[in-house]
Short mmCIF file of C-alpha atoms in Angstrom, two decimals:
data_model
loop_
_atom_site.label_atom_id
_atom_site.label_comp_id
_atom_site.label_asym_id
_atom_site.label_seq_id
_atom_site.Cartn_x
_atom_site.Cartn_y
_atom_site.Cartn_z
CA MET A 1 30.79 5.90 -22.96
CA ASP A 2 28.59 4.36 -20.30
CA ILE A 3 30.44 1.92 -18.04
CA ILE A 4 28.18 -0.41 -16.07
CA ILE A 5 28.53 -3.42 -13.78
CA ASP A 6 27.65 -6.33 -16.00
CA ASP A 7 26.21 -9.74 -15.10
CA LEU A 8 27.99 -11.45 -18.05
CA THR A 9 24.79 -12.87 -19.55
CA GLY A 10 24.28 -10.67 -22.63
CA PRO A 11 25.26 -12.15 -25.98
CA LYS A 12 27.54 -9.26 -26.89
CA VAL A 13 29.50 -9.56 -23.65
CA VAL A 14 29.65 -13.36 -23.95
CA ALA A 15 31.02 -12.95 -27.50
CA LEU A 16 33.64 -10.37 -26.41
CA ILE A 17 34.89 -12.62 -23.61
CA GLY A 18 35.02 -15.54 -26.09
CA GLU A 19 37.08 -13.40 -28.44
CA HIS A 20 39.34 -12.40 -25.57
CA LEU A 21 39.92 -16.03 -24.47
CA GLN A 22 40.60 -17.16 -28.03
CA ASP A 23 43.07 -14.30 -28.60
CA MET A 24 44.89 -14.97 -25.32
CA ALA A 25 45.15 -18.68 -26.15
CA SER A 26 46.63 -17.85 -29.54
CA LEU A 27 49.30 -15.63 -28.01
CA SER A 28 50.37 -17.53 -24.91
CA PRO A 29 51.01 -21.18 -24.08
CA PRO A 30 48.27 -22.72 -21.86
CA GLU A 31 50.36 -22.60 -18.68
CA SER A 32 50.91 -18.88 -19.21
CA THR A 33 47.30 -17.93 -20.10
CA HIS A 34 45.62 -16.29 -17.08
CA ALA A 35 42.47 -14.95 -18.78
CA LEU A 36 39.29 -15.87 -16.89
CA ASP A 37 36.34 -17.59 -18.52
CA LEU A 38 32.72 -16.57 -17.86
CA ASP A 39 32.26 -18.83 -14.85
CA ASN A 40 35.40 -17.49 -13.15
CA LEU A 41 34.46 -13.89 -13.96
CA LYS A 42 31.17 -14.47 -12.09
CA LYS A 43 32.87 -15.30 -8.79
CA PRO A 44 31.89 -13.01 -5.91
CA GLU A 45 35.37 -11.48 -5.50
CA ILE A 46 35.25 -10.18 -9.09
CA THR A 47 33.45 -7.11 -10.40
CA PHE A 48 33.02 -6.99 -14.13
CA TRP A 49 32.27 -3.84 -16.11
CA SER A 50 31.23 -3.39 -19.73
CA GLY A 51 31.57 -0.16 -21.69
CA TRP A 52 28.81 0.90 -24.09
CA GLU A 53 28.15 3.58 -26.71
CA GLN A 54 24.41 3.45 -27.21
CA ASP A 55 23.72 -0.27 -27.75
CA GLU A 56 27.23 -1.11 -28.98
CA LEU A 57 29.67 -2.94 -26.66
CA VAL A 58 33.04 -1.18 -26.94
CA GLY A 59 35.05 -2.85 -24.20
CA CYS A 60 35.24 -4.40 -20.79
CA GLY A 61 37.36 -4.82 -17.67
CA ALA A 62 37.22 -6.46 -14.31
CA MET A 63 38.73 -6.24 -10.84
CA LYS A 64 39.36 -9.11 -8.51
CA GLU A 65 39.63 -8.39 -4.80
CA LEU A 66 42.80 -10.13 -3.61
CA ASP A 67 42.34 -8.80 -0.11
CA ARG A 68 40.81 -5.72 1.52
CA GLN A 69 43.69 -3.55 0.38
CA HIS A 70 44.71 -5.04 -2.96
CA GLY A 71 42.84 -5.46 -6.25
CA GLU A 72 43.88 -7.16 -9.46
CA ILE A 73 42.87 -5.84 -12.87
CA LYS A 74 41.55 -8.59 -15.14
CA SER A 75 39.87 -9.04 -18.53
CA MET A 76 40.75 -5.69 -20.08
CA ARG A 77 39.50 -5.90 -23.64
CA THR A 78 38.52 -3.45 -26.32
CA SER A 79 36.10 -4.52 -29.07
CA SER A 80 38.10 -4.96 -32.27
CA SER A 81 36.05 -2.27 -34.03
CA HIS A 82 36.85 0.30 -31.33
CA GLN A 83 40.61 -0.11 -30.80
CA ARG A 84 42.79 3.03 -30.58
CA LYS A 85 39.79 5.17 -29.55
CA GLY A 86 40.57 5.50 -25.84
CA VAL A 87 38.22 2.77 -24.67
CA ALA A 88 40.80 0.91 -22.58
CA LYS A 89 41.95 4.21 -21.04
CA ARG A 90 38.41 5.07 -19.91
CA ILE A 91 37.73 1.62 -18.49
CA LEU A 92 41.06 1.57 -16.67
CA GLU A 93 40.34 5.01 -15.19
CA HIS A 94 36.99 3.69 -13.99
CA ILE A 95 38.55 0.61 -12.37
CA ILE A 96 41.25 2.66 -10.62
CA GLU A 97 38.64 5.10 -9.27
CA GLU A 98 36.60 2.14 -7.95
CA ALA A 99 39.74 0.69 -6.31
CA LYS A 100 40.34 4.00 -4.54
CA ARG A 101 36.68 4.21 -3.51
CA ARG A 102 37.00 0.73 -1.94
CA GLY A 103 40.04 1.85 -0.01
CA TYR A 104 42.55 -0.40 -1.75
CA GLN A 105 46.19 0.48 -1.20
CA ARG A 106 47.24 -0.83 -4.59
CA VAL A 107 46.14 -2.51 -7.77
CA SER A 108 48.21 -5.00 -9.71
CA LEU A 109 47.96 -6.94 -12.94
CA GLU A 110 49.52 -9.65 -15.08
CA THR A 111 49.90 -9.21 -18.81
CA GLY A 112 51.91 -10.86 -21.52
CA SER A 113 55.59 -10.17 -22.20
CA MET A 114 55.29 -10.66 -25.96
CA GLU A 115 55.23 -7.85 -28.52
CA ALA A 116 51.47 -8.16 -28.99
CA PHE A 117 51.04 -6.93 -25.39
CA GLU A 118 53.25 -3.84 -25.81
CA PRO A 119 50.29 -1.45 -26.26
CA ALA A 120 48.77 -2.76 -23.01
CA ARG A 121 52.07 -2.36 -21.13
CA ARG A 122 52.42 1.22 -22.42
CA LEU A 123 48.87 2.03 -21.32
CA TYR A 124 49.48 0.68 -17.82
CA ALA A 125 52.83 2.50 -17.53
CA SER A 126 51.13 5.76 -18.58
CA PHE A 127 48.87 5.34 -15.53
CA GLY A 128 51.83 4.94 -13.21
CA PHE A 129 51.96 1.13 -13.03
CA GLN A 130 55.47 -0.14 -12.39
CA TYR A 131 56.95 -3.53 -13.04
CA CYS A 132 56.97 -5.79 -9.99
CA GLN A 133 57.51 -9.36 -8.84
CA PRO A 134 54.72 -11.90 -9.19
CA PHE A 135 51.94 -11.33 -6.68
CA SER A 136 49.10 -13.46 -5.28
CA ASP A 137 49.34 -16.97 -6.73
CA TYR A 138 51.41 -16.06 -9.79
CA ILE A 139 54.92 -17.40 -10.32
CA GLU A 140 57.81 -16.18 -12.46
CA ASP A 141 57.04 -16.84 -16.10
CA PRO A 142 58.94 -15.62 -19.16
CA ASN A 143 55.59 -15.07 -20.92
CA SER A 144 54.21 -12.85 -18.15
CA VAL A 145 54.89 -9.34 -16.91
CA PHE A 146 53.60 -8.11 -13.54
CA MET A 147 52.79 -4.51 -12.79
CA THR A 148 51.46 -2.66 -9.74
CA LYS A 149 50.31 0.81 -8.80
CA GLU A 150 50.16 2.26 -5.30
CA LEU A 151 46.98 4.25 -4.77
#
């Protein structure tokens, strides 16, 4: 898999982000949906990566710089035709390596508390993420789970 920094303009990436937003909206109430749209993913504090096998988009992920020592993982998504093939694992490894390269002390994330998010929570736990209190601008929410990893 080739993982590249993406400018979020290609139709395949736009479609995957659209699928991600639609899925998140179907799983969580609006006040608990923290997925970023294309405009917000293009902000300067966010780096967005797409994963490719030849010309096929297999997944994506992003990292938001919260401060010079803390990054937040955002927009982790595997293309529906490539689930359970290790795509999310590879993209997460890439993001963690980039966080270390930047000198971050930790990376954190928010994900859903519902059953549909269990595979994501297991993946993050397998990388050493631990449950934590809300960070940054998040607040306690029964529909959200917060996790962090010291680097």
